[in-house]
Coordinates of C-alpha atoms in Angstrom, one line a residue:
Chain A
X219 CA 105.9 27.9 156.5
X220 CA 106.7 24.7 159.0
X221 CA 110.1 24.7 159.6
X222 CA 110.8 21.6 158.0
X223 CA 109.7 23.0 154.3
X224 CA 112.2 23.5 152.7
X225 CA 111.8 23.6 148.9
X226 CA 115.3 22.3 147.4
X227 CA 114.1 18.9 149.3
X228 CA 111.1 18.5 147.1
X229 CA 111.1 15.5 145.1
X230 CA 109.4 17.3 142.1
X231 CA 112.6 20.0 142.7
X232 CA 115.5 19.3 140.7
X233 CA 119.1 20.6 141.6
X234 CA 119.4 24.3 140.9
X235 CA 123.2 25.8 140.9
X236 CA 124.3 29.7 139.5
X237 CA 126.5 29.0 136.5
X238 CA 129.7 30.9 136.8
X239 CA 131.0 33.2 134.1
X240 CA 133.5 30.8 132.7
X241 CA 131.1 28.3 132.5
X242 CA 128.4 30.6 130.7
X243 CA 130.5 31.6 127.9
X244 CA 131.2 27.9 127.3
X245 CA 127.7 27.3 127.0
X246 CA 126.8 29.8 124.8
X247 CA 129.4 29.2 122.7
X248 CA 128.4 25.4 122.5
X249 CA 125.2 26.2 121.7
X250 CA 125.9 29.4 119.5
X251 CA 123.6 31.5 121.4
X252 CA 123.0 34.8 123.5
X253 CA 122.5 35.3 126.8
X254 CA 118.7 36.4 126.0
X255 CA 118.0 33.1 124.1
X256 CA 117.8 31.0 127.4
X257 CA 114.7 30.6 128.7
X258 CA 113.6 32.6 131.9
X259 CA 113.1 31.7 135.6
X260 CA 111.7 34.5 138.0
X261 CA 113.8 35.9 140.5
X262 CA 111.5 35.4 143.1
X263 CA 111.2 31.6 141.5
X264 CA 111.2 29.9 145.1
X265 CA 113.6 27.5 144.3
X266 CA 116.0 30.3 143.7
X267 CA 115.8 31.3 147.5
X268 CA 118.5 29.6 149.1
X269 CA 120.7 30.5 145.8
X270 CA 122.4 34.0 145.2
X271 CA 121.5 35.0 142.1
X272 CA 120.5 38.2 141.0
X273 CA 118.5 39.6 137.6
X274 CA 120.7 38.5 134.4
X275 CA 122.6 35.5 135.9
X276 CA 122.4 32.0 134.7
X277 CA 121.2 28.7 136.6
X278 CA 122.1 25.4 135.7
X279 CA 119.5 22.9 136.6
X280 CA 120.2 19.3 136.5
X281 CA 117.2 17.2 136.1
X282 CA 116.6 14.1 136.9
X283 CA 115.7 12.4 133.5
X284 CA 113.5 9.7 132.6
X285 CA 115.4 9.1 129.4
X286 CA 119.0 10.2 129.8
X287 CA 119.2 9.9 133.5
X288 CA 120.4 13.2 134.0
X289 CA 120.2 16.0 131.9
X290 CA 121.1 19.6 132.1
X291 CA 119.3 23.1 131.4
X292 CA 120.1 26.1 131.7
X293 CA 117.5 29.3 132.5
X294 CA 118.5 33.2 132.6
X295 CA 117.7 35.2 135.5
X296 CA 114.7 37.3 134.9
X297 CA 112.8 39.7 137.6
Chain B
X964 CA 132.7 5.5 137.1
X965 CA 135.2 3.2 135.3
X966 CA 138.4 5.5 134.1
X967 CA 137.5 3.7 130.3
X968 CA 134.2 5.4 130.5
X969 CA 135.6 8.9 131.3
X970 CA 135.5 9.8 128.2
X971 CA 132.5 9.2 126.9
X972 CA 130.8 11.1 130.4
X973 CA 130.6 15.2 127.7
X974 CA 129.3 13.0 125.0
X975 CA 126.8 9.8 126.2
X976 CA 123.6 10.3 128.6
X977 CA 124.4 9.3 132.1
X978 CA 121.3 6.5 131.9
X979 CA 123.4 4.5 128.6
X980 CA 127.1 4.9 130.7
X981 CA 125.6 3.3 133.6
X982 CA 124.0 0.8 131.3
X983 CA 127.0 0.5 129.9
X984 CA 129.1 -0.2 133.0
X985 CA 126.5 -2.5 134.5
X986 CA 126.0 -4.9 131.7
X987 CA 129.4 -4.8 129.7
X988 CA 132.5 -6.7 130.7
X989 CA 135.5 -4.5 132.3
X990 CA 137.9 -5.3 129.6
X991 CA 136.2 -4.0 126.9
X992 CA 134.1 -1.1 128.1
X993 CA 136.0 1.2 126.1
X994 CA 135.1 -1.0 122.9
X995 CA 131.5 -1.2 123.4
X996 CA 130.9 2.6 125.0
X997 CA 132.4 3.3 121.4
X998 CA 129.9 1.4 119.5
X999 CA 127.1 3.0 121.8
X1000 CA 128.5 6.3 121.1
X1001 CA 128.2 5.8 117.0
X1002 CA 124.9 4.1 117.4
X1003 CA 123.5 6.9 119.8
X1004 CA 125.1 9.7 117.2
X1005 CA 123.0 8.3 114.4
X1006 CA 119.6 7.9 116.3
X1007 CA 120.1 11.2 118.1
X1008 CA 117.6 13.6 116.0
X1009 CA 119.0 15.8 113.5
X1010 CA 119.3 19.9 114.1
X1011 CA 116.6 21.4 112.1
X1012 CA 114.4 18.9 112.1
X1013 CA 110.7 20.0 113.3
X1014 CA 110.2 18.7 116.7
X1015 CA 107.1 20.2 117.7
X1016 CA 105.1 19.3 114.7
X1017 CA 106.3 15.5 115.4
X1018 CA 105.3 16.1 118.9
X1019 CA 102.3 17.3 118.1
X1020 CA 101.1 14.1 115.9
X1021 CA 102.3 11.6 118.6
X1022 CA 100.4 13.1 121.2
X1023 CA 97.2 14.3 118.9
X1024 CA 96.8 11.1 117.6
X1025 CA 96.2 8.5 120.2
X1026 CA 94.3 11.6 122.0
X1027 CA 91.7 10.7 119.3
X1028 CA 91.2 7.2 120.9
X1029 CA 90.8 8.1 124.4
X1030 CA 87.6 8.3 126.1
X1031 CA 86.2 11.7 125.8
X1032 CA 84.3 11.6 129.4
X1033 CA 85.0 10.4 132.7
X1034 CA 83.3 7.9 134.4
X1035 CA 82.0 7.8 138.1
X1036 CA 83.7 4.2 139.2
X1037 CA 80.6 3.6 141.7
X1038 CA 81.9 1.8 145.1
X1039 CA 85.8 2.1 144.3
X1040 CA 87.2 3.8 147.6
X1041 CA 89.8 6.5 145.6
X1042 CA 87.6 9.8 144.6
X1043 CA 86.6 10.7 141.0
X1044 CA 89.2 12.8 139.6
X1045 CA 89.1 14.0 136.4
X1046 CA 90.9 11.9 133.5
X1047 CA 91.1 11.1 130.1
X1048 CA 91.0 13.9 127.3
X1049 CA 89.0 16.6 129.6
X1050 CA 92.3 16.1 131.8
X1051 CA 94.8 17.0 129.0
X1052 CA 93.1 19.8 127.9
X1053 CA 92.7 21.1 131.0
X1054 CA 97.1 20.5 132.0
X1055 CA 97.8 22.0 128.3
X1056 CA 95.7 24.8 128.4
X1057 CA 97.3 25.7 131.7
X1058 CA 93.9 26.4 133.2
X1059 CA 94.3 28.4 136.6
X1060 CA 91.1 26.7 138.0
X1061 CA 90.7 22.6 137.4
X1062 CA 87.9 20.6 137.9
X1063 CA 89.0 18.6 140.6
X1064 CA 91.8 19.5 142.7
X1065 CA 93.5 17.1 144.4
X1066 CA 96.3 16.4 147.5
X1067 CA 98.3 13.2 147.8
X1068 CA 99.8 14.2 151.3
X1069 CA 102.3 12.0 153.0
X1070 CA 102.7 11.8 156.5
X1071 CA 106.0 11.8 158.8
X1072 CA 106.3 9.2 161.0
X1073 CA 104.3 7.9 163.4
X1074 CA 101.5 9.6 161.4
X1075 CA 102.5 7.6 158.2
X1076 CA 101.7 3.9 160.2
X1077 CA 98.2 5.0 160.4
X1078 CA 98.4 6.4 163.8
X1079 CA 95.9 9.3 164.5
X1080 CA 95.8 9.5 161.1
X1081 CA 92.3 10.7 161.5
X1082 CA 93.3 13.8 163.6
X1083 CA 96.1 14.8 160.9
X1084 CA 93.0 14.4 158.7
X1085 CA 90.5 15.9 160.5
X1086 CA 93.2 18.7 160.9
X1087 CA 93.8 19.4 157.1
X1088 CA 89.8 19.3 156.5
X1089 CA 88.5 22.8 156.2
X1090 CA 85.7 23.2 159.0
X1091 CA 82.7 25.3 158.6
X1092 CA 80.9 26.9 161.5
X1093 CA 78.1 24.4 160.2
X1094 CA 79.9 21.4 160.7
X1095 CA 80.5 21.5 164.5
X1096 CA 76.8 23.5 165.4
X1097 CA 74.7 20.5 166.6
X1098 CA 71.4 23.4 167.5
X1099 CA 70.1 26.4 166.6
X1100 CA 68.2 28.2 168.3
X1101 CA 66.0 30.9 166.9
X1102 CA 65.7 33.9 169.3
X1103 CA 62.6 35.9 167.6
X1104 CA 62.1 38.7 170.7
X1105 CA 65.7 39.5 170.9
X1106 CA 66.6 39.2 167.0
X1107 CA 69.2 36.9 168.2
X1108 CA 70.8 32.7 167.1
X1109 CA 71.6 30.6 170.1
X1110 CA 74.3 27.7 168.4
X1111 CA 74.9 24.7 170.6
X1112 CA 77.9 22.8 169.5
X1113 CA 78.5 19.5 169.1
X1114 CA 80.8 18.7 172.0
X1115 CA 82.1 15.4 170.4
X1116 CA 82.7 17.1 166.9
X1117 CA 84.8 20.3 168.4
X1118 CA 86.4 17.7 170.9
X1119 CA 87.8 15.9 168.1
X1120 CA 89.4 19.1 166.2
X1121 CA 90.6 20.5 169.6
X1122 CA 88.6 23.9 169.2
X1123 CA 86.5 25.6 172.5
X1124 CA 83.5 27.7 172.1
X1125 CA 85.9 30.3 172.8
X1126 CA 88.3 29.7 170.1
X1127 CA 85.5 29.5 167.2
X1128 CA 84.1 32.9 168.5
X1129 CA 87.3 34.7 168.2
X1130 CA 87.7 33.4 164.6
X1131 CA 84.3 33.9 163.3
X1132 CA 84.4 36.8 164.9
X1133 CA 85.6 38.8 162.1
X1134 CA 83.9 37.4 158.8
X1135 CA 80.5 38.3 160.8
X1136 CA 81.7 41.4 161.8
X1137 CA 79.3 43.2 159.7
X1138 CA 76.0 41.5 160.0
X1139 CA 76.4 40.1 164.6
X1140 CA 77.6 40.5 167.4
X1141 CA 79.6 37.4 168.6
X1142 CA 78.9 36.4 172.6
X1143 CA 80.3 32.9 174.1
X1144 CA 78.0 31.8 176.5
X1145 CA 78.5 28.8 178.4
X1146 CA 78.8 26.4 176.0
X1147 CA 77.9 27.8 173.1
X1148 CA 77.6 30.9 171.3
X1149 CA 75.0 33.8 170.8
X1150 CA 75.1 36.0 167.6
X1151 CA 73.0 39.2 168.1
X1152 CA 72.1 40.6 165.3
X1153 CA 73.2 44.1 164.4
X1154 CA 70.9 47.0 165.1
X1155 CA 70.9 48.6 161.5
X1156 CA 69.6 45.3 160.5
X1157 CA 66.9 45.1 163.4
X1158 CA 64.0 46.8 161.5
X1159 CA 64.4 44.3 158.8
X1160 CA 64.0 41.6 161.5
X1161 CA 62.9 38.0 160.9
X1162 CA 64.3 38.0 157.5
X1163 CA 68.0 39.2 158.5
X1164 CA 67.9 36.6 161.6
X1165 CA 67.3 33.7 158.5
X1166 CA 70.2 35.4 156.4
X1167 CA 72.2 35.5 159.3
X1168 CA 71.7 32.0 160.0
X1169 CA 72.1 30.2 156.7
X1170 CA 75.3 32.9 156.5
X1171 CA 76.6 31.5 159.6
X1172 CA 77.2 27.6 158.6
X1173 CA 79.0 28.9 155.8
X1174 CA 82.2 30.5 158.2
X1175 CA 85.3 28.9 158.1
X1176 CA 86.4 27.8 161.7
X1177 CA 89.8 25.7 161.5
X1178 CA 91.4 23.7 158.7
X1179 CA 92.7 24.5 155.5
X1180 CA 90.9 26.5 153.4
X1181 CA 90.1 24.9 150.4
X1182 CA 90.1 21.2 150.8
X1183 CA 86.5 19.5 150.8
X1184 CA 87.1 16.2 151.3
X1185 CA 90.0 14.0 153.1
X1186 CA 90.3 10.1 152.4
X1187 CA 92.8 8.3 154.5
X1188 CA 94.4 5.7 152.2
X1189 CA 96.8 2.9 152.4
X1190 CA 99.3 2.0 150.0
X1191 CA 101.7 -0.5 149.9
X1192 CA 102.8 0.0 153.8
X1193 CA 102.5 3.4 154.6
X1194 CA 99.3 5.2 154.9
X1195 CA 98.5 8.5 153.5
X1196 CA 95.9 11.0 152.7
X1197 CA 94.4 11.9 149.7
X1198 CA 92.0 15.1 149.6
X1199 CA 89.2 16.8 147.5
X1200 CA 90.3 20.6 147.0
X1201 CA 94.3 21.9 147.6
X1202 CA 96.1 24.5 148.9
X1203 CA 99.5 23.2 149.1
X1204 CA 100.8 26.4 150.4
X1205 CA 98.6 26.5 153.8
X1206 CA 98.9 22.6 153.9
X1207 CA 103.1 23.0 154.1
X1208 CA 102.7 24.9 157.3
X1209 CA 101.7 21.8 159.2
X1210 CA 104.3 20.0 160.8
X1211 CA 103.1 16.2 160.6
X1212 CA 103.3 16.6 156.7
X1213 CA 106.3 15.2 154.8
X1214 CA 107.3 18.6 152.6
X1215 CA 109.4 16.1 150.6
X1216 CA 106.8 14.1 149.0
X1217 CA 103.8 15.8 149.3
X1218 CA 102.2 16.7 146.0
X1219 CA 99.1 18.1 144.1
X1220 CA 97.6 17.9 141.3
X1221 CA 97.3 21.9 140.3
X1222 CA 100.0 22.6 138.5
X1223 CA 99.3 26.3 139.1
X1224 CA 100.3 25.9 142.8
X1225 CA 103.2 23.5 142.4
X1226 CA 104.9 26.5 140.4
X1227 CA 104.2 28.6 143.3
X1228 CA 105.4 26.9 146.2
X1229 CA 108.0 25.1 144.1
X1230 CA 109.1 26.9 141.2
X1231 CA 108.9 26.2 137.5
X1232 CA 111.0 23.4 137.3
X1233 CA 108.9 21.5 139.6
X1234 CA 106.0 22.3 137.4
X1235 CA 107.6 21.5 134.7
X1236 CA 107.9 17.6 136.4
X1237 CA 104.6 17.9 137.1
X1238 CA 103.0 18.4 134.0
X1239 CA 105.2 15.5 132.4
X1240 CA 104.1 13.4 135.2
X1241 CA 100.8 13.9 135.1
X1242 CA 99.9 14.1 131.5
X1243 CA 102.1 10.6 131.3
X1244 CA 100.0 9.8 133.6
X1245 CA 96.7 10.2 132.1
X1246 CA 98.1 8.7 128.7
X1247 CA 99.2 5.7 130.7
X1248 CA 95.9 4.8 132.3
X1249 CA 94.5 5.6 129.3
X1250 CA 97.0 2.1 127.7
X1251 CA 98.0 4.5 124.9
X1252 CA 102.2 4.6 124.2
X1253 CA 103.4 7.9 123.7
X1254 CA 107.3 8.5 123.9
X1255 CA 107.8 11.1 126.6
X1256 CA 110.2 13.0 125.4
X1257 CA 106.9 14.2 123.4
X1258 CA 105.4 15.5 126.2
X1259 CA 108.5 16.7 127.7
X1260 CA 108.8 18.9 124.9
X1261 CA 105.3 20.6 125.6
X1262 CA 106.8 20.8 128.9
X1263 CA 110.0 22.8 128.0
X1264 CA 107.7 25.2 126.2
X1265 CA 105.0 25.8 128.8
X1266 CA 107.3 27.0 131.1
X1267 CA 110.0 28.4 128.9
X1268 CA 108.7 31.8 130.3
X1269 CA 109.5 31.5 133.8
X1270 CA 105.8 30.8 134.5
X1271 CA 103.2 28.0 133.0
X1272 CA 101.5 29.2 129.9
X1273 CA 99.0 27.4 128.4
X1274 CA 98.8 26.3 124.2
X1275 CA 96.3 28.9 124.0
X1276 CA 96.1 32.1 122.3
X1277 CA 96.2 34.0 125.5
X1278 CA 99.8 31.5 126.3
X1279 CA 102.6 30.6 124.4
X1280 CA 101.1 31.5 120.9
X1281 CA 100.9 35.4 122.1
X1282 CA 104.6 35.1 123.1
X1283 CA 105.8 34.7 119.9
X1284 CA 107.7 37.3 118.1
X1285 CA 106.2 37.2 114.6
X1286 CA 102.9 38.7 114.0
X1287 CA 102.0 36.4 111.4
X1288 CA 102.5 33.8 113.2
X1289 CA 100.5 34.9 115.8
X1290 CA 97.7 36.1 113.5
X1291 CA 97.4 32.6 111.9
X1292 CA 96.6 31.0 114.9
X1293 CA 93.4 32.6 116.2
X1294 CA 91.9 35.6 116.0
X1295 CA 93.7 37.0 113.0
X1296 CA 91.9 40.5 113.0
X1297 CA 93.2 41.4 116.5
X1298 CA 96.7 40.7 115.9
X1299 CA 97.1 42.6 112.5
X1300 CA 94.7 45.6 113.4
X1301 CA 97.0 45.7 116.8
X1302 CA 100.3 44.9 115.4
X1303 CA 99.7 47.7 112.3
X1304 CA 98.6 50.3 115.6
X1305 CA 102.2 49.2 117.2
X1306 CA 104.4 49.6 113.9
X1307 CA 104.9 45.8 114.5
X1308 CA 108.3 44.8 112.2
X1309 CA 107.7 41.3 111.1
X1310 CA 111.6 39.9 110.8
X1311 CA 110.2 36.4 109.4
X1312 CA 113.0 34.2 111.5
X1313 CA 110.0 31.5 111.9
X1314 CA 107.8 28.3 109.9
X1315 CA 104.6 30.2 109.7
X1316 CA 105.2 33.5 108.3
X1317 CA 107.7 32.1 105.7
X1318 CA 104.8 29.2 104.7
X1319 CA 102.4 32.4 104.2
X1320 CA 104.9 34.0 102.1
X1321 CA 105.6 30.8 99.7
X1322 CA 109.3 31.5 101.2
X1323 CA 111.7 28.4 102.4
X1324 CA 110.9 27.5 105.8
X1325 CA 113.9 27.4 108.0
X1326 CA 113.7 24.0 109.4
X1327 CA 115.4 20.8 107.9
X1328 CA 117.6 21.6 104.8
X1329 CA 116.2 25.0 104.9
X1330 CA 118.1 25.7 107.8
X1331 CA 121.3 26.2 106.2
X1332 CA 122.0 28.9 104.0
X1333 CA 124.7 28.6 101.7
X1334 CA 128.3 30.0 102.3
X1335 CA 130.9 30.7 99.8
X1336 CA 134.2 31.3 100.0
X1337 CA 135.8 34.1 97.9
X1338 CA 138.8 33.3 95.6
X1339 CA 141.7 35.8 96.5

């Protein structure tokens, strides 16, 4: 890759950011949910590469939203 | 953000609190974020309710009224790319291979003010050996093709008889023997094919102009276009991956229209953009109205998996986890023969199976079931 790609600039590339354990358990308990509910991202998902996440760990995307101007989503860790 | 407005930030959408701030007076943004927040609570759509079928009328119907084949706009300088229903079907289905692949590639400055645009272009064109070989010269006695190149053509792409030997070196490894001589290049043909002779020399030659010499692999076509004031290049064929590795291309803006390829080089969430933006897009030109939260639902659920599935059998419909519901899509047989071979449990959590079953559905009021308290 040219030195200048980097993928987290991408305008199609929302903000992606681990979710810690505090934060997961108020999540799922918002929602009323497990863990295994959440839908997947791939760990070798390449805009996971800069982050350090490993198999079973939660991302927080936040997306930039046509209708609520930003809205947040949440994806489990999946290999 | 105003302090008044802090707390409303957990419970209203960023795009209303902004609204909010912008167009209410200071003194009584607590009054009128309030008003929002009941009005917002009652048009906010109820748990239980069934999304997908609602989605699934919005967007079927006014797919009824669009055209059903694309035109070629004859004279109009943009290329034809496929629109209209074919294009749907194709995003939704999650097809790995569309009809017409397409870049939108920005440039970085000075590229992007049109100059030398045509050598970026030229550049991200794939060549083929046929494309710069101005003569060619049958050698019958010695079974072998003299090619003289265009010395304007290879000038332009910066490429020496040298170079294109030592690339097409390889893909005719099996078939010639690659020479430079002065100015152009001699392919001898191999002496296991010499007793076929005349006809191998022909093979060997239509073979030839089919080598790829420089470029990116993939992309057809290039069209240099302006818009508003910045020029940029638009391309028949893509391979965003190969195309990122070129330094006069903006990474930040570039895009294509393979959906496929965006998840690759830029993960699911970006394809998940992609997909709302370009089946809004195709609805748009189309002067239908669909809300897009519609389509950002089919969105959430193509890529729910971590990759793009398509509404297809072979997609989302196999990942669900009732065999009924599976089997009532398509192919009924395969899923019940294969399910009954696996000692498939059927847990009925889901619409379909309870509808096949005359059972309540668990969507709108039969979502909740009822709980009693006991007396002590």
């Amino acid at each position: 890759m040219a030195t200048t790609f980097d993928v987290s600039k991408h305008v199609l590339v929302p903000k992606h950011a681990k979710v810690g354990e505090k934060e997961l358990k108020e999540v799922l308990d918002k929602f009323g949910i497990e863990v295994e509910n959440l839908p997947r991202i791939f760990l070798k998902d390449p805009a996971l590469e800069s982050l350090d996440v490993k198999e079973g760990d939660v991302v927080k995307v936040i997306r930039k939203s046509a209708t609520a101007g930003e809205a947040v989503f949440y994806r489990r860790v999946a290999a | 953000m105003h302090k008044d407005l802090e707390e409303f930030q957990e419970k209203l959408p960023l795009k209303l609190l902004d609204e909010i701030e912008a167009l209410a007076p200071a003194s009584k943004l607590k009054k009128v974020a309030k008003k929002v927040l009941e009005e917002y609570e009652a048009a906010r759509i109820d748990a239980g309710e069934a999304v997908g079928l609602i989605s699934a009328e919005s967007i079927g119907e006014p797919g009824t009224q669009m055209t059903l084949n694309t035109f070629h706009y004859a004279g109009v300088a943009e290329m034809n790319v496929t629109m209209g229903l074919p294009r749907i079907i194709e995003i939704l289905d999650g097809r790995k291979s569309i009809s017409t692949p397409s870049m939108e590639i920005f440039l970085k400055s000075p590229y992007n003010k049109g100059e030398k645009i045509r050598e970026a272009a030229l550049q991200i064109k794939e060549t083929k050996l046929g494309d710069v070989v101005s003569e060619y010269g049958m050698n019958i006695v010695d079974l072998k093709i003299e090619l003289k190149f265009s010395a304007e053509r290879i000038k332009e792409l910066g490429l020496t008889p040298a170079a294109i030997g030592k690339v097409i070196e390889k893909p005719l490894a099996s078939d010639a023997q690659v020479k430079v001589e002065g100015d152009g290049l001699t392919l001898r043909l191999k002496e296991k094919e010499e007793g076929r002779g005349l006809n191998a020399l022909y093979r060997l030659k239509e073979k030839c102009k089919e080598v790829y010499v420089s470029g990116i692999k993939g992309v057809r076509q290039v069209l240099p276009v302006k818009r508003k004031d910045e020029y940029l290049i638009i391309t028949f064929g893509s391979n965003l991956k190969k195309l990122f590795e070129l330094d006069f291309v903006d990474t930040t803006r570039t895009t294509t229209n393979d959906i496929h390829e965006i998840s690759e080089v830029l993960g699911v969430e970006a394809a998940r953009q992609a997909i709302i933006d370009e089946v809004f897009r195709v609805i748009e030109t189309q002067g239908l109205d669909v809300d897009i939260r519609h389509i950002m639902l089919v969105a959430d659920t193509m890529t729910a998996s971590g990759e793009i599935k398509g509404i297809t059998r072979y997609g989302v419909v196999s990942e669900k986890a009732s065999v009924l519901a599976r089997a009532s899509f398509e192919t009924p047989i395969k899923h019940v023969i294969n399910a009954a071979l696996k000692g498939e449990v059927d847990t009925l959590n889901s619409v379909v199976e309870n509808v096949m079953l005359n059972q309540t559905v668990p969507v709108g009021t039969g979502l909740p079931s009822l709980v009693s308290k006991k007396e002590k």
